Amino acid sequence: MLATRWEPWTELNRLSREMDRLFSRGTNGSVMGVGSYPALNVWEDDDNLFAEAELPGFCMDDLEIYVTGNQLTLKGERKPPEHEGGTWHRQERGYGKFSRMVELPGDIDAENVSAEFKNGVLHITLPKSEAVKPRRIEVKAN
Amino acid sequence: MSTTMTTTNQNETLQQNGNRRVSEYLNENGQQARSTFQPRFDIWEGDEELILYGDLPGVNTDDLDIQFENRRLTIHAKVDRWHDGEGYLYSEYGVGDFHRTFTIGEAINSEAISAEMHDGVLTLHLPKSDHAKPRRIQVKAN
């Protein structure tokens, strides 16, 4: 090329991305490895377990949720926005496929699992199977 | 012709979901009340405009406050749901408000800034003002 334009910021961004990749502290897709994405919050009451994950930019069609026994598996893919030409100054959000399996403390009634998705937050309700629900034992007084 | 994008740095600690917790407010009992996180952003620059994509899971359009003043773009989002991680089986991410500031080193037509939210992702269009756009110079032949 005859005229090469020096673009210091593009250079710097490229360098910073390269460093991120090397030390895998993750900007470019590396957050979306197997196993750790998405971060989950899980809590329970007597009848249900609840799992919540932040999945901005996904819609229900991009997500697969599986429940077998006491395992919950989440799979999905997020595609990056596409632009012809131009320059990326910052790419901090992750893209690509992810898959995560977690073990829950008890068996789940897989038939009745429900999930809702609102503003990029996934909320899953996992009813406990009858066998593992706490049962109150009545103590009879004589 | 490049654009400088700088982030205002504050004390921050890296959370597992990649967001940075920038501050915590204490309530009158001295307990953690609410956290503020730094959301992840992608920034793309084309000939006509800058586009910012930000992950803001759980944010309603009404709770979003975006200001552009003096080349400083401030994004603040209020998140109502929150959890303190107590009694959780998995507690891998914190929930709180989002806040981020960028300094835009390019002339922007601030009247024409537009923003939209889809599935927890904010898309911000910052059109360049006319004198900042690249111009093709016609060379006349005699």
XYZ file of N, CA, C and O in Angstrom, chain A:
568
model
N 0.822 -1.192 0.000
C 0.000 0.000 0.000
C 0.856 1.241 0.000
O 1.863 1.306 0.697
N 0.458 2.181 -0.765
C 1.276 3.374 -0.923
C 1.211 4.258 0.323
O 2.227 4.616 0.890
N 0.006 4.591 0.725
C -0.120 5.485 1.882
C -0.630 4.693 3.080
O -1.768 4.275 3.109
N 0.229 4.446 4.018
C -0.209 3.769 5.232
C -0.431 4.815 6.299
O 0.465 5.606 6.606
N -1.622 4.798 6.820
C -1.943 5.790 7.828
C -1.660 5.178 9.189
O -2.045 4.056 9.462
N -0.978 5.898 10.035
C -0.699 5.379 11.373
C -1.842 5.750 12.295
O -2.165 6.923 12.468
N -2.475 4.731 12.832
C -3.601 4.997 13.711
C -3.269 4.515 15.108
O -3.450 3.357 15.441
N -2.720 5.407 15.911
C -2.205 4.983 17.219
C -3.264 4.324 18.088
O -2.983 3.369 18.790
N -4.521 4.807 18.043
C -5.533 4.253 18.946
C -5.932 2.858 18.522
O -6.163 1.990 19.354
N -5.985 2.659 17.214
C -6.297 1.326 16.725
C -5.201 0.366 17.150
O -5.466 -0.753 17.597
N -3.966 0.831 17.017
C -2.824 0.028 17.430
C -2.913 -0.354 18.905
O -2.738 -1.497 19.284
N -3.203 0.648 19.711
C -3.287 0.429 21.151
C -4.390 -0.550 21.503
O -4.210 -1.430 22.336
N -5.537 -0.376 20.837
C -6.656 -1.269 21.110
C -6.319 -2.700 20.730
O -6.654 -3.641 21.434
N -5.632 -2.823 19.609
C -5.257 -4.151 19.144
C -4.315 -4.793 20.163
O -4.466 -5.944 20.549
N -3.375 -3.982 20.623
C -2.404 -4.469 21.598
C -3.103 -4.902 22.887
O -2.835 -5.972 23.420
N -4.029 -4.059 23.317
C -4.706 -4.369 24.581
C -5.541 -5.639 24.448
O -5.621 -6.443 25.367
N -6.143 -5.830 23.253
C -6.917 -7.057 23.040
C -6.017 -8.280 23.057
O -6.358 -9.320 23.594
N -4.854 -8.097 22.455
C -3.894 -9.196 22.403
C -3.445 -9.603 23.811
O -3.348 -10.771 24.145
N -3.202 -8.584 24.643
C -2.789 -8.839 26.024
C -3.896 -9.564 26.777
O -3.655 -10.503 27.517
N -5.131 -9.089 26.561
C -6.271 -9.711 27.225
C -6.370 -11.185 26.853
O -6.663 -12.032 27.678
N -6.111 -11.446 25.565
C -6.215 -12.820 25.102
C -5.136 -13.673 25.755
O -5.390 -14.758 26.250
N -3.915 -13.125 25.782
C -2.784 -13.863 26.335
C -2.991 -14.203 27.802
O -2.719 -15.306 28.244
N -3.468 -13.220 28.542
C -3.633 -13.455 29.977
C -5.049 -13.905 30.300
O -5.428 -13.998 31.447
N -5.805 -14.144 29.260
C -7.197 -14.593 29.326
C -7.964 -13.955 30.473
O -8.666 -14.609 31.211
N -7.803 -12.629 30.590
C -8.681 -12.021 31.572
C -9.928 -11.534 30.869
O -10.801 -10.902 31.416
N -9.991 -11.922 29.604
C -11.245 -11.989 28.915
C -11.937 -10.717 28.528
O -12.685 -10.174 29.301
N -11.746 -10.250 27.326
C -12.738 -9.344 26.794
C -13.361 -10.025 25.589
O -14.568 -10.081 25.467
N -12.536 -10.591 24.748
C -13.019 -11.023 23.449
C -13.456 -12.475 23.406
O -12.739 -13.337 22.938
N -14.639 -12.731 23.892
C -15.155 -14.084 23.763
C -14.628 -15.044 24.797
O -15.262 -16.052 25.070
N -13.505 -14.730 25.414
C -12.940 -15.712 26.321
C -13.733 -15.839 27.615
O -13.611 -16.818 28.319
N -14.578 -14.818 27.906
C -15.458 -14.965 29.062
C -16.432 -16.114 28.843
O -16.966 -16.676 29.770
N -16.681 -16.382 27.560
C -17.692 -17.359 27.222
C -17.081 -18.743 27.087
O -17.385 -19.463 26.161
N -16.209 -19.088 27.962
C -15.641 -20.424 27.890
C -16.637 -21.454 28.365
O -17.769 -21.139 28.688
N -16.210 -22.691 28.405
C -17.079 -23.726 28.933
C -16.993 -23.680 30.450
O -15.919 -23.568 31.009
N -18.116 -23.746 31.107
C -18.062 -23.948 32.545
C -18.421 -22.786 33.414
O -19.192 -22.937 34.340
N -17.874 -21.613 33.167
C -18.056 -20.561 34.157
C -19.059 -19.490 33.755
O -19.430 -18.664 34.567
N -19.484 -19.493 32.510
C -20.444 -18.484 32.074
C -21.784 -19.141 31.830
O -21.819 -20.203 31.241
N -22.874 -18.588 32.204
C -23.016 -17.343 32.949
C -22.891 -17.548 34.442
O -23.053 -18.656 34.927
N -22.595 -16.455 35.151
C -22.599 -16.517 36.611
C -24.034 -16.743 37.076
O -24.974 -16.233 36.481
N -24.189 -17.541 38.116
C -25.531 -17.913 38.578
C -25.748 -17.529 40.029
O -24.831 -17.623 40.844
N -26.942 -17.106 40.315
C -27.383 -17.006 41.701
C -28.481 -18.048 41.878
O -29.406 -18.109 41.081
N -28.347 -18.879 42.905
C -29.324 -19.935 43.137
C -29.781 -19.875 44.592
O -28.958 -19.768 45.494
N -31.083 -19.893 44.797
C -31.599 -19.934 46.164
C -32.817 -20.850 46.196
O -33.240 -21.351 45.160
N -33.367 -21.076 47.387
C -34.468 -22.037 47.475
C -35.489 -21.627 48.523
O -35.220 -20.842 49.418
N -36.694 -22.159 48.365
C -37.640 -22.147 49.474
C -38.062 -23.609 49.676
O -37.410 -24.504 49.142
N -39.125 -23.863 50.420
C -39.474 -25.250 50.720
C -39.819 -26.059 49.466
O -39.506 -27.235 49.374
N -40.472 -25.398 48.497
C -40.982 -26.137 47.345
C -40.132 -26.018 46.082
O -40.185 -26.873 45.218
N -39.393 -24.931 45.969
C -38.704 -24.664 44.710
C -37.246 -24.255 44.909
O -36.883 -23.731 45.955
N -36.484 -24.489 43.846
C -35.174 -23.844 43.730
C -35.345 -22.757 42.675
O -36.125 -22.908 41.736
N -34.615 -21.663 42.838
C -34.676 -20.594 41.859
C -33.265 -20.296 41.362
O -32.340 -20.201 42.163
N -33.129 -20.177 40.058
C -31.819 -19.849 39.494
C -31.971 -18.595 38.651
O -32.956 -18.424 37.925
N -31.007 -17.702 38.762
C -31.056 -16.469 37.995
C -29.702 -16.217 37.346
O -28.663 -16.452 37.963
N -29.741 -15.753 36.105
C -28.496 -15.447 35.394
C -28.693 -14.199 34.551
O -29.779 -13.964 34.026
N -27.641 -13.416 34.432
C -27.706 -12.228 33.582
C -27.226 -12.600 32.194
O -26.066 -12.975 32.012
N -28.133 -12.528 31.220
C -27.786 -12.898 29.850
C -28.251 -11.806 28.887
O -29.161 -12.023 28.082
N -27.647 -10.619 28.964
C -28.090 -9.528 28.097
C -27.813 -9.843 26.630
O -26.786 -10.440 26.299
N -28.750 -9.460 25.772
C -28.556 -9.668 24.346
C -28.962 -11.043 23.853
O -28.848 -11.328 22.664
N -29.416 -11.886 24.761
C -29.942 -13.183 24.335
C -31.461 -13.081 24.306
O -32.055 -12.288 25.016
N -32.104 -13.902 23.476
C -33.536 -14.042 23.659
C -33.797 -15.527 23.897
O -32.901 -16.352 23.761
N -35.018 -15.867 24.278
C -35.344 -17.236 24.651
C -34.936 -18.241 23.560
O -34.535 -19.345 23.852
N -35.057 -17.825 22.284
C -34.752 -18.747 21.186
C -33.270 -19.105 21.120
O -32.890 -20.116 20.547
N -32.421 -18.243 21.700
C -30.976 -18.508 21.665
C -30.539 -19.392 22.818
O -29.368 -19.732 22.936
N -31.479 -19.711 23.709
C -31.109 -20.418 24.934
C -31.703 -21.810 24.979
O -32.832 -22.028 24.561
N -30.924 -22.735 25.508
C -31.441 -24.081 25.746
C -31.261 -24.388 27.220
O -30.193 -24.174 27.774
N -32.307 -24.873 27.833
C -32.253 -25.201 29.258
C -32.623 -26.668 29.410
O -33.660 -27.109 28.912
N -31.761 -27.438 30.052
C -32.045 -28.846 30.280
C -31.991 -29.153 31.764
O -31.138 -28.635 32.469
N -32.903 -30.013 32.211
C -32.851 -30.469 33.592
C -32.929 -31.986 33.582
O -33.838 -32.567 32.989
N -31.940 -32.633 34.182
C -32.009 -34.084 34.380
C -31.589 -34.377 35.812
O -30.499 -33.996 36.219
N -32.462 -35.050 36.537
C -32.158 -35.373 37.926
C -31.896 -34.113 38.721
O -32.780 -33.290 38.904
N -30.653 -33.937 39.151
C -30.320 -32.729 39.908
C -29.362 -31.834 39.127
O -28.676 -31.001 39.694
N -29.310 -32.043 37.815
C -28.399 -31.221 37.001
C -29.165 -30.221 36.150
O -30.162 -30.567 35.510
N -28.645 -29.010 36.147
C -29.219 -27.959 35.310
C -28.169 -27.564 34.284
O -27.028 -27.265 34.638
N -28.557 -27.609 33.010
C -27.613 -27.242 31.958
C -28.169 -26.058 31.173
O -29.336 -26.044 30.797
N -27.326 -25.064 30.965
C -27.694 -23.891 30.171
C -26.761 -23.799 28.973
O -25.550 -23.920 29.115
N -27.359 -23.610 27.785
C -26.545 -23.445 26.585
C -27.069 -22.268 25.797
O -28.277 -22.004 25.805
N -26.187 -21.602 25.102
C -26.659 -20.488 24.292
C -25.552 -19.897 23.456
O -24.397 -20.306 23.539
N -25.956 -18.937 22.660
C -24.982 -18.279 21.806
C -25.371 -16.822 21.642
O -26.545 -16.495 21.490
N -24.377 -15.944 21.710
C -24.629 -14.531 21.427
C -23.758 -14.112 20.248
O -22.562 -14.368 20.230
N -24.407 -13.460 19.289
C -23.675 -13.044 18.092
C -23.302 -11.570 18.203
O -24.087 -10.770 18.700
N -22.103 -11.225 17.770
C -21.686 -9.814 17.850
C -22.429 -8.967 16.826
O -22.845 -9.470 15.779
N -22.619 -7.668 17.123
C -23.210 -6.784 16.116
C -22.270 -6.689 14.915
O -21.047 -6.686 15.089
N -22.856 -6.636 13.725
C -22.001 -6.623 12.528
C -21.950 -5.246 11.902
O -22.968 -4.575 11.778
N -20.757 -4.842 11.554
C -20.577 -3.556 10.907
C -19.567 -3.716 9.785
O -18.569 -4.407 9.937
N -19.872 -3.037 8.680
C -18.914 -3.002 7.575
C -17.896 -1.914 7.895
O -18.278 -0.778 8.167
N -16.639 -2.266 7.845
C -15.602 -1.247 8.022
C -15.640 -0.641 9.411
O -16.051 -1.263 10.374
N -15.239 0.616 9.486
C -15.233 1.290 10.769
C -14.162 0.740 11.698
O -13.332 -0.075 11.312
N -14.189 1.222 12.913
C -13.173 0.823 13.893
C -13.840 0.448 15.202
O -14.739 1.150 15.659
N -13.393 -0.624 15.798
C -13.844 -0.938 17.153
C -12.878 -0.300 18.138
O -11.693 -0.591 18.127
N -13.389 0.577 18.989
C -12.528 1.210 19.989
C -12.475 0.403 21.273
O -11.535 0.506 22.036
N -13.537 -0.338 21.499
C -13.643 -1.085 22.737
C -14.472 -2.315 22.468
O -15.517 -2.228 21.819
N -14.016 -3.460 22.929
C -14.843 -4.658 22.842
C -14.725 -5.405 24.154
O -13.858 -6.244 24.328
N -15.609 -5.077 25.053
C -15.535 -5.655 26.390
C -16.558 -6.749 26.588
O -16.458 -7.547 27.507
N -17.592 -6.730 25.749
C -18.664 -7.700 25.918
C -18.261 -9.003 25.233
O -17.600 -8.993 24.216
N -18.646 -10.104 25.815
C -18.257 -11.390 25.247
C -19.238 -11.887 24.202
O -20.412 -11.568 24.247
N -18.730 -12.667 23.269
C -19.593 -13.282 22.266
C -19.223 -14.738 22.090
O -18.128 -15.148 22.432
N -20.141 -15.456 21.493
C -19.844 -16.839 21.158
C -20.780 -17.779 21.879
O -21.813 -17.374 22.411
N -20.382 -19.050 21.876
C -21.227 -20.067 22.484
C -20.810 -20.328 23.921
O -19.642 -20.214 24.250
N -21.777 -20.660 24.755
C -21.420 -21.078 26.095
C -22.228 -22.296 26.465
O -23.252 -22.609 25.856
N -21.757 -23.004 27.437
C -22.466 -24.156 27.955
C -22.057 -24.305 29.406
O -20.878 -24.276 29.729
N -23.031 -24.418 30.283
C -22.691 -24.562 31.693
C -23.629 -25.559 32.350
O -24.828 -25.538 32.135
N -23.046 -26.433 33.159
C -23.831 -27.395 33.896
C -23.561 -27.192 35.373
O -22.421 -27.059 35.783
N -24.618 -27.134 36.175
C -24.422 -27.059 37.624
C -25.206 -28.176 38.295
O -26.235 -28.627 37.800
N -24.688 -28.604 39.438
C -25.394 -29.598 40.216
C -26.185 -28.905 41.308
O -25.665 -28.046 42.002
N -27.440 -29.306 41.429
C -28.304 -28.710 42.442
C -28.382 -29.672 43.617
O -28.127 -30.868 43.465
N -28.730 -29.155 44.783
C -28.657 -29.994 45.982
C -29.697 -31.119 46.040
O -29.573 -32.012 46.875
N -30.696 -31.103 45.184
C -31.666 -32.196 45.232
C -32.303 -32.399 43.881
O -32.133 -31.581 42.967
N -33.044 -33.506 43.721
C -33.675 -33.779 42.431
C -34.787 -32.777 42.130
O -35.453 -32.279 43.023
N -34.945 -32.541 40.834
C -35.904 -31.546 40.352
C -37.034 -32.262 39.618
O -36.806 -33.260 38.931
N -38.228 -31.752 39.770
C -39.377 -32.231 39.024
C -39.299 -31.615 37.619
O -39.864 -30.558 37.361
N -38.595 -32.284 36.731
C -38.227 -31.704 35.433
C -39.444 -31.308 34.589
O -39.368 -30.381 33.782
N -40.559 -31.997 34.794
C -41.778 -31.717 34.008
C -42.280 -30.291 34.235
O -42.876 -29.686 33.364
N -42.062 -29.783 35.443
C -42.702 -28.529 35.824
C -41.747 -27.349 35.945
O -42.069 -26.346 36.579
N -40.576 -27.475 35.330
C -39.632 -26.359 35.356
C -40.166 -25.239 34.471
O -40.691 -25.487 33.386
N -40.078 -24.003 34.942
C -40.501 -22.888 34.091
C -39.422 -21.818 34.090
O -38.639 -21.704 35.037
N -39.384 -21.058 33.009
C -38.359 -20.024 32.892
C -38.964 -18.775 32.292
O -39.839 -18.850 31.429
N -38.530 -17.627 32.785
C -38.925 -16.393 32.123
C -37.697 -15.527 31.908
O -36.688 -15.654 32.604
N -37.827 -14.643 30.920
C -36.684 -13.876 30.494
C -37.121 -12.435 30.389
O -38.054 -12.110 29.655
N -36.510 -11.561 31.179
C -36.954 -10.178 31.168
C -35.753 -9.251 31.217
O -34.898 -9.382 32.089
N -35.683 -8.358 30.266
C -34.585 -7.376 30.204
C -33.207 -8.021 30.330
O -32.318 -7.488 30.989
N -33.054 -9.179 29.722
C -31.741 -9.817 29.754
C -31.426 -10.580 31.023
O -30.289 -10.981 31.235
N -32.420 -10.764 31.886
C -32.208 -11.577 33.089
C -33.081 -12.824 32.993
O -34.290 -12.736 32.800
N -32.438 -13.972 33.093
C -33.153 -15.251 33.021
C -33.493 -15.709 34.426
O -32.638 -15.725 35.315
N -34.750 -16.075 34.617
C -35.199 -16.530 35.933
C -35.827 -17.906 35.759
O -36.812 -18.060 35.043
N -35.246 -18.920 36.404
C -35.756 -20.286 36.254
C -36.334 -20.748 37.585
O -35.704 -20.591 38.634
N -37.552 -21.298 37.533
C -38.157 -21.880 38.728
C -38.104 -23.397 38.593
O -38.590 -23.954 37.609
N -37.457 -24.041 39.562
C -37.234 -25.486 39.500
C -37.932 -26.146 40.697
O -37.396 -26.130 41.810
N -39.141 -26.718 40.482
C -39.824 -27.338 41.613
C -39.067 -28.570 42.095
O -38.592 -29.368 41.283
N -38.954 -28.707 43.404
C -38.264 -29.877 43.950
C -39.135 -31.108 43.744
O -40.363 -31.013 43.806
N -38.526 -32.226 43.511
C -39.338 -33.427 43.359
C -39.863 -33.817 44.739
O -39.236 -33.521 45.761
N -41.036 -34.451 44.756
C -41.727 -34.754 46.016
C -40.806 -35.405 47.046
O -40.858 -35.101 48.227
N -39.945 -36.300 46.560
C -39.119 -37.091 47.463
C -38.169 -36.253 48.318
O -37.800 -36.652 49.416
N -37.758 -35.082 47.791
C -36.759 -34.327 48.537
C -37.341 -33.135 49.293
O -36.636 -32.415 49.979
N -38.651 -32.934 49.172
C -39.256 -31.812 49.896
C -39.217 -32.072 51.391
O -39.436 -33.193 51.834
N -38.985 -31.040 52.163
C -38.977 -31.256 53.613
C -40.392 -31.598 54.054
O -41.366 -31.057 53.545
N -40.516 -32.518 54.960
C -41.841 -32.925 55.399
C -41.967 -32.644 56.888
O -41.037 -32.911 57.650
N -43.057 -32.085 57.235
C -43.252 -31.800 58.650
C -43.827 -33.043 59.320
O -44.786 -33.621 58.856
N -43.201 -33.454 60.386
C -43.677 -34.638 61.108
C -44.526 -34.187 62.286
O -44.069 -33.417 63.135
N -45.737 -34.602 62.255
C -46.638 -34.233 63.360
C -46.285 -35.071 64.592
O -46.124 -36.287 64.517
N -46.138 -34.408 65.699
C -45.867 -35.122 66.933
C -47.165 -35.184 67.730
O -47.784 -34.148 67.991
N -47.582 -36.359 67.971
C -48.858 -36.493 68.694
C -48.629 -36.503 70.197
O -47.730 -37.184 70.692
N -49.430 -35.739 70.838
C -49.333 -35.738 72.291
C -50.287 -36.783 72.829
O -51.359 -37.006 72.268
N -49.882 -37.451 73.833
C -50.790 -38.469 74.414
C -51.829 -37.814 75.303
O -51.531 -36.898 76.046
